[in-house]
Tab-separated table of N, CA, C and O in Angstrom:
chain	number	residue	atom	x	y	z
A	1	VAL	N	4.759	162.252	-80.477
A	1	VAL	CA	6.170	162.053	-80.221
A	1	VAL	C	6.318	161.038	-79.098
A	1	VAL	O	5.768	161.220	-78.019
A	2	ALA	N	7.035	159.982	-79.322
A	2	ALA	CA	7.258	158.964	-78.298
A	2	ALA	C	8.257	159.466	-77.266
A	2	ALA	O	9.293	160.030	-77.608
A	3	THR	N	7.902	159.280	-75.993
A	3	THR	CA	8.794	159.729	-74.921
A	3	THR	C	9.301	158.569	-74.082
A	3	THR	O	10.115	158.758	-73.196
A	4	ASN	N	8.779	157.347	-74.352
A	4	ASN	CA	9.165	156.163	-73.589
A	4	ASN	C	8.840	156.290	-72.112
A	4	ASN	O	9.528	155.727	-71.271
A	5	THR	N	7.808	157.071	-71.782
A	5	THR	CA	7.364	157.184	-70.395
A	5	THR	C	5.847	157.036	-70.348
A	5	THR	O	5.151	157.296	-71.319
A	6	TRP	N	5.342	156.608	-69.190
A	6	TRP	CA	3.904	156.491	-68.959
A	6	TRP	C	3.426	157.735	-68.249
A	6	TRP	O	4.133	158.328	-67.450
A	7	SER	N	2.191	158.126	-68.533
A	7	SER	CA	1.589	159.232	-67.804
A	7	SER	C	0.100	158.949	-67.624
A	7	SER	O	-0.497	158.178	-68.372
A	8	THR	N	-0.486	159.566	-66.614
A	8	THR	CA	-1.899	159.392	-66.329
A	8	THR	C	-2.737	159.981	-67.455
A	8	THR	O	-2.438	161.053	-67.960
A	9	VAL	N	-3.791	159.273	-67.839
A	9	VAL	CA	-4.707	159.752	-68.863
A	9	VAL	C	-5.873	160.417	-68.140
A	9	VAL	O	-6.614	159.770	-67.412
A	10	GLY	N	-6.020	161.706	-68.320
A	10	GLY	CA	-7.072	162.421	-67.600
A	10	GLY	C	-6.819	162.320	-66.114
A	10	GLY	O	-5.693	162.429	-65.649
A	11	ALA	N	-7.870	162.068	-65.347
A	11	ALA	CA	-7.738	161.923	-63.895
A	11	ALA	C	-7.443	160.480	-63.508
A	11	ALA	O	-7.423	160.144	-62.330
A	12	GLY	N	-7.230	159.609	-64.471
A	12	GLY	CA	-6.850	158.231	-64.187
A	12	GLY	C	-8.032	157.334	-63.856
A	12	GLY	O	-9.182	157.748	-63.845
A	13	VAL	N	-7.712	156.074	-63.585
A	13	VAL	CA	-8.693	155.040	-63.290
A	13	VAL	C	-8.433	154.522	-61.884
A	13	VAL	O	-7.284	154.299	-61.509
A	14	ALA	N	-9.516	154.318	-61.108
A	14	ALA	CA	-9.400	153.888	-59.709
A	14	ALA	C	-9.339	152.371	-59.607
A	14	ALA	O	-10.274	151.715	-59.151
A	15	GLY	N	-8.239	151.792	-60.063
A	15	GLY	CA	-8.042	150.347	-60.006
A	15	GLY	C	-7.210	149.881	-61.176
A	15	GLY	O	-6.846	150.671	-62.048
A	16	PRO	N	-6.911	148.578	-61.217
A	16	PRO	CA	-6.057	148.068	-62.287
A	16	PRO	C	-6.756	148.003	-63.645
A	16	PRO	O	-7.924	147.637	-63.732
A	17	VAL	N	-6.036	148.394	-64.686
A	17	VAL	CA	-6.489	148.260	-66.072
A	17	VAL	C	-5.843	147.009	-66.629
A	17	VAL	O	-4.641	146.827	-66.542
A	18	ARG	N	-6.663	146.124	-67.219
A	18	ARG	CA	-6.160	144.854	-67.737
A	18	ARG	C	-6.271	144.746	-69.260
A	18	ARG	O	-5.715	143.838	-69.858
A	19	ALA	N	-7.023	145.668	-69.882
A	19	ALA	CA	-7.209	145.615	-71.340
A	19	ALA	C	-7.417	147.029	-71.877
A	19	ALA	O	-8.022	147.867	-71.209
A	20	ILE	N	-6.912	147.275	-73.084
A	20	ILE	CA	-7.066	148.566	-73.752
A	20	ILE	C	-7.370	148.300	-75.223
A	20	ILE	O	-6.751	147.432	-75.844
A	21	ALA	N	-8.319	149.062	-75.763
A	21	ALA	CA	-8.630	148.983	-77.196
A	21	ALA	C	-8.896	150.395	-77.708
A	21	ALA	O	-9.535	151.190	-77.026
A	22	VAL	N	-8.407	150.685	-78.895
A	22	VAL	CA	-8.673	151.981	-79.525
A	22	VAL	C	-9.827	151.790	-80.502
A	22	VAL	O	-9.765	150.953	-81.401
A	23	MET	N	-10.885	152.585	-80.303
A	23	MET	CA	-12.066	152.507	-81.144
A	23	MET	C	-11.789	153.191	-82.483
A	23	MET	O	-10.901	154.040	-82.578
A	24	PRO	N	-12.563	152.844	-83.530
A	24	PRO	CA	-12.337	153.460	-84.852
A	24	PRO	C	-12.431	154.985	-84.846
A	24	PRO	O	-11.788	155.646	-85.657
A	25	ASP	N	-13.201	155.543	-83.919
A	25	ASP	CA	-13.350	157.004	-83.862
A	25	ASP	C	-12.285	157.683	-83.001
A	25	ASP	O	-12.324	158.881	-82.784
A	26	GLY	N	-11.323	156.898	-82.486
A	26	GLY	CA	-10.219	157.452	-81.711
A	26	GLY	C	-10.399	157.399	-80.212
A	26	GLY	O	-9.455	157.656	-79.471
A	27	ARG	N	-11.609	157.055	-79.729
A	27	ARG	CA	-11.781	156.899	-78.282
A	27	ARG	C	-10.974	155.698	-77.805
A	27	ARG	O	-10.757	154.747	-78.547
A	28	VAL	N	-10.529	155.757	-76.559
A	28	VAL	CA	-9.754	154.675	-75.969
A	28	VAL	C	-10.633	153.985	-74.932
A	28	VAL	O	-11.130	154.628	-74.006
A	29	CYS	N	-10.839	152.696	-75.114
A	29	CYS	CA	-11.635	151.920	-74.175
A	29	CYS	C	-10.682	151.170	-73.252
A	29	CYS	O	-9.715	150.553	-73.705
A	30	VAL	N	-10.937	151.242	-71.950
A	30	VAL	CA	-10.136	150.494	-70.987
A	30	VAL	C	-11.060	149.601	-70.175
A	30	VAL	O	-12.202	149.945	-69.886
A	31	GLY	N	-10.558	148.444	-69.838
A	31	GLY	CA	-11.299	147.505	-69.004
A	31	GLY	C	-10.391	146.959	-67.931
A	31	GLY	O	-9.171	146.956	-68.082
A	32	GLY	N	-10.974	146.514	-66.856
A	32	GLY	CA	-10.188	145.961	-65.759
A	32	GLY	C	-11.054	145.740	-64.548
A	32	GLY	O	-12.173	145.233	-64.648
A	33	HIS	N	-10.552	146.174	-63.397
A	33	HIS	CA	-11.279	146.035	-62.133
A	33	HIS	C	-11.249	147.393	-61.445
A	33	HIS	O	-10.313	147.696	-60.699
A	34	PHE	N	-12.227	148.231	-61.749
A	34	PHE	CA	-12.257	149.574	-61.178
A	34	PHE	C	-13.692	150.059	-61.027
A	34	PHE	O	-14.616	149.514	-61.635
A	35	SER	N	-13.868	151.079	-60.221
A	35	SER	CA	-15.206	151.616	-59.947
A	35	SER	C	-15.388	153.044	-60.458
A	35	SER	O	-16.496	153.574	-60.405
A	36	SER	N	-14.311	153.656	-60.948
A	36	SER	CA	-14.431	154.991	-61.525
A	36	SER	C	-13.272	155.259	-62.471
A	36	SER	O	-12.211	154.653	-62.374
A	37	ALA	N	-13.529	156.186	-63.387
A	37	ALA	CA	-12.506	156.635	-64.335
A	37	ALA	C	-12.647	158.139	-64.473
A	37	ALA	O	-13.732	158.631	-64.796
A	38	GLY	N	-11.602	158.860	-64.178
A	38	GLY	CA	-11.657	160.316	-64.263
A	38	GLY	C	-12.690	160.926	-63.339
A	38	GLY	O	-13.249	161.959	-63.637
A	39	GLY	N	-12.975	160.244	-62.222
A	39	GLY	CA	-13.968	160.736	-61.276
A	39	GLY	C	-15.398	160.375	-61.637
A	39	GLY	O	-16.328	160.692	-60.906
A	40	VAL	N	-15.595	159.677	-62.765
A	40	VAL	CA	-16.924	159.245	-63.207
A	40	VAL	C	-17.149	157.817	-62.737
A	40	VAL	O	-16.336	156.932	-63.018
A	41	ALA	N	-18.242	157.569	-62.018
A	41	ALA	CA	-18.557	156.216	-61.565
A	41	ALA	C	-18.818	155.317	-62.766
A	41	ALA	O	-19.574	155.659	-63.668
A	42	THR	N	-18.160	154.162	-62.793
A	42	THR	CA	-18.329	153.191	-63.869
A	42	THR	C	-17.872	151.836	-63.346
A	42	THR	O	-17.091	151.763	-62.403
A	43	SER	N	-18.368	150.773	-63.923
A	43	SER	CA	-18.066	149.434	-63.434
A	43	SER	C	-17.195	148.663	-64.423
A	43	SER	O	-17.693	148.076	-65.381
A	44	ASN	N	-15.892	148.718	-64.198
A	44	ASN	CA	-14.918	147.869	-64.886
A	44	ASN	C	-14.659	148.151	-66.362
A	44	ASN	O	-13.844	147.473	-66.978
A	45	ILE	N	-15.346	149.140	-66.949
A	45	ILE	CA	-15.103	149.491	-68.348
A	45	ILE	C	-15.422	150.971	-68.545
A	45	ILE	O	-16.384	151.488	-67.970
A	46	ALA	N	-14.586	151.663	-69.311
A	46	ALA	CA	-14.793	153.102	-69.537
A	46	ALA	C	-14.193	153.501	-70.873
A	46	ALA	O	-13.317	152.826	-71.411
A	47	LEU	N	-14.678	154.624	-71.387
A	47	LEU	CA	-14.167	155.208	-72.627
A	47	LEU	C	-13.530	156.554	-72.331
A	47	LEU	O	-14.078	157.349	-71.561
A	48	TYR	N	-12.384	156.796	-72.954
A	48	TYR	CA	-11.688	158.074	-72.811
A	48	TYR	C	-11.638	158.754	-74.175
A	48	TYR	O	-11.257	158.138	-75.161
A	49	ARG	N	-12.056	160.027	-74.200
A	49	ARG	CA	-11.968	160.828	-75.430
A	49	ARG	C	-10.746	161.721	-75.330
A	49	ARG	O	-10.769	162.744	-74.647
A	50	PRO	N	-9.649	161.349	-75.995
A	50	PRO	CA	-8.429	162.150	-75.898
A	50	PRO	C	-8.569	163.551	-76.489
A	50	PRO	O	-7.859	164.464	-76.066
A	51	ASP	N	-9.502	163.738	-77.424
A	51	ASP	CA	-9.662	165.057	-78.039
A	51	ASP	C	-10.181	166.099	-77.048
A	51	ASP	O	-9.881	167.278	-77.177
A	52	ILE	N	-10.952	165.655	-76.036
A	52	ILE	CA	-11.480	166.594	-75.044
A	52	ILE	C	-11.071	166.227	-73.616
A	52	ILE	O	-11.457	166.904	-72.670
A	53	GLY	N	-10.316	165.132	-73.453
A	53	GLY	CA	-9.845	164.734	-72.124
A	53	GLY	C	-10.956	164.316	-71.183
A	53	GLY	O	-10.902	164.603	-69.996
A	54	GLN	N	-11.968	163.589	-71.707
A	54	GLN	CA	-13.127	163.229	-70.892
A	54	GLN	C	-13.350	161.721	-70.844
A	54	GLN	O	-13.256	161.027	-71.841
A	55	TRP	N	-13.664	161.215	-69.632
A	55	TRP	CA	-14.022	159.823	-69.408
A	55	TRP	C	-15.534	159.680	-69.363
A	55	TRP	O	-16.232	160.554	-68.866
A	56	THR	N	-16.057	158.540	-69.858
A	56	THR	CA	-17.463	158.182	-69.705
A	56	THR	C	-17.547	156.697	-69.384
A	56	THR	O	-16.672	155.921	-69.768
A	57	GLY	N	-18.604	156.318	-68.683
A	57	GLY	CA	-18.850	154.913	-68.425
A	57	GLY	C	-19.477	154.257	-69.642
A	57	GLY	O	-19.928	154.929	-70.570
A	58	VAL	N	-19.531	152.933	-69.633
A	58	VAL	CA	-20.144	152.168	-70.717
A	58	VAL	C	-21.315	151.399	-70.123
A	58	VAL	O	-21.122	150.347	-69.502
A	59	GLY	N	-22.509	151.938	-70.268
A	59	GLY	CA	-23.697	151.283	-69.711
A	59	GLY	C	-23.524	151.002	-68.231
A	59	GLY	O	-22.901	151.780	-67.503
A	60	ASP	N	-24.060	149.875	-67.785
A	60	ASP	CA	-23.911	149.463	-66.390
A	60	ASP	C	-22.584	148.747	-66.151
A	60	ASP	O	-22.221	148.468	-65.019
A	61	GLY	N	-21.885	148.405	-67.218
A	61	GLY	CA	-20.621	147.691	-67.101
A	61	GLY	C	-20.849	146.241	-66.714
A	61	GLY	O	-21.918	145.871	-66.230
A	62	PRO	N	-19.852	145.398	-66.913
A	62	PRO	CA	-19.976	143.994	-66.536
A	62	PRO	C	-19.852	143.829	-65.024
A	62	PRO	O	-19.299	144.681	-64.338
A	63	ASN	N	-20.356	142.717	-64.511
A	63	ASN	CA	-20.283	142.443	-63.072
A	63	ASN	C	-18.899	142.015	-62.623
A	63	ASN	O	-18.586	142.091	-61.441
A	64	GLY	N	-18.080	141.537	-63.542
A	64	GLY	CA	-16.748	141.063	-63.179
A	64	GLY	C	-15.658	141.821	-63.905
A	64	GLY	O	-15.917	142.763	-64.673
A	65	ASP	N	-14.423	141.402	-63.647
A	65	ASP	CA	-13.261	142.012	-64.290
A	65	ASP	C	-13.343	141.896	-65.807
A	65	ASP	O	-13.840	140.906	-66.332
A	66	VAL	N	-12.825	142.903	-66.485
A	66	VAL	CA	-12.657	142.856	-67.940
A	66	VAL	C	-11.202	142.504	-68.191
A	66	VAL	O	-10.299	143.188	-67.729
A	67	ARG	N	-10.968	141.428	-68.927
A	67	ARG	CA	-9.601	140.970	-69.175
A	67	ARG	C	-9.179	141.079	-70.632
A	67	ARG	O	-8.001	140.952	-70.949
A	68	ALA	N	-10.149	141.323	-71.528
A	68	ALA	CA	-9.817	141.464	-72.949
A	68	ALA	C	-10.855	142.357	-73.620
A	68	ALA	O	-12.033	142.312	-73.282
A	69	LEU	N	-10.399	143.170	-74.563
A	69	LEU	CA	-11.259	144.044	-75.359
A	69	LEU	C	-10.807	143.959	-76.807
A	69	LEU	O	-9.611	143.834	-77.086
A	70	HIS	N	-11.766	144.059	-77.728
A	70	HIS	CA	-11.429	144.102	-79.142
A	70	HIS	C	-12.402	145.047	-79.834
A	70	HIS	O	-13.619	144.806	-79.811
A	71	ALA	N	-11.896	146.100	-80.429
A	71	ALA	CA	-12.726	147.063	-81.153
A	71	ALA	C	-12.886	146.593	-82.598
A	71	ALA	O	-11.908	146.279	-83.271
A	72	LEU	N	-14.132	146.540	-83.057
A	72	LEU	CA	-14.416	146.141	-84.431
A	72	LEU	C	-14.488	147.380	-85.326
A	72	LEU	O	-14.803	148.473	-84.842
A	73	PRO	N	-14.228	147.249	-86.622
A	73	PRO	CA	-14.308	148.394	-87.529
A	73	PRO	C	-15.671	149.091	-87.516
A	73	PRO	O	-15.773	150.273	-87.787
A	74	SER	N	-16.720	148.343	-87.165
A	74	SER	CA	-18.071	148.909	-87.115
A	74	SER	C	-18.283	149.834	-85.929
A	74	SER	O	-19.277	150.548	-85.859
A	75	GLY	N	-17.341	149.811	-84.963
A	75	GLY	CA	-17.493	150.599	-83.751
A	75	GLY	C	-18.017	149.783	-82.583
A	75	GLY	O	-18.087	150.273	-81.459
A	76	ASP	N	-18.411	148.524	-82.845
A	76	ASP	CA	-18.817	147.636	-81.762
A	76	ASP	C	-17.595	147.200	-80.977
A	76	ASP	O	-16.455	147.233	-81.476
A	77	LEU	N	-17.835	146.778	-79.760
A	77	LEU	CA	-16.746	146.385	-78.877
A	77	LEU	C	-17.007	144.994	-78.330
A	77	LEU	O	-18.091	144.712	-77.805
A	78	LEU	N	-16.042	144.107	-78.469
A	78	LEU	CA	-16.127	142.776	-77.878
A	78	LEU	C	-15.437	142.797	-76.533
A	78	LEU	O	-14.304	143.278	-76.414
A	79	VAL	N	-16.142	142.300	-75.506
A	79	VAL	CA	-15.600	142.288	-74.136
A	79	VAL	C	-15.445	140.843	-73.713
A	79	VAL	O	-16.333	140.040	-73.871
């Protein structure tokens, strides 16, 4: 149901989010300039599982800001 309001996803992200992509399996990938997501240490990119409300990091993450994301049907992610 659309409410036309924003709300924090899980415990939120510690910094600005500049890109969002929804993966084929329903996970939400966010990228930007941050050092943690939902209290989990991660470098500028993270995945959120809305079904269980959990954040995870993506590998070591990129060294710089993430400004664009694109989820492919195969489940791969272009950063």
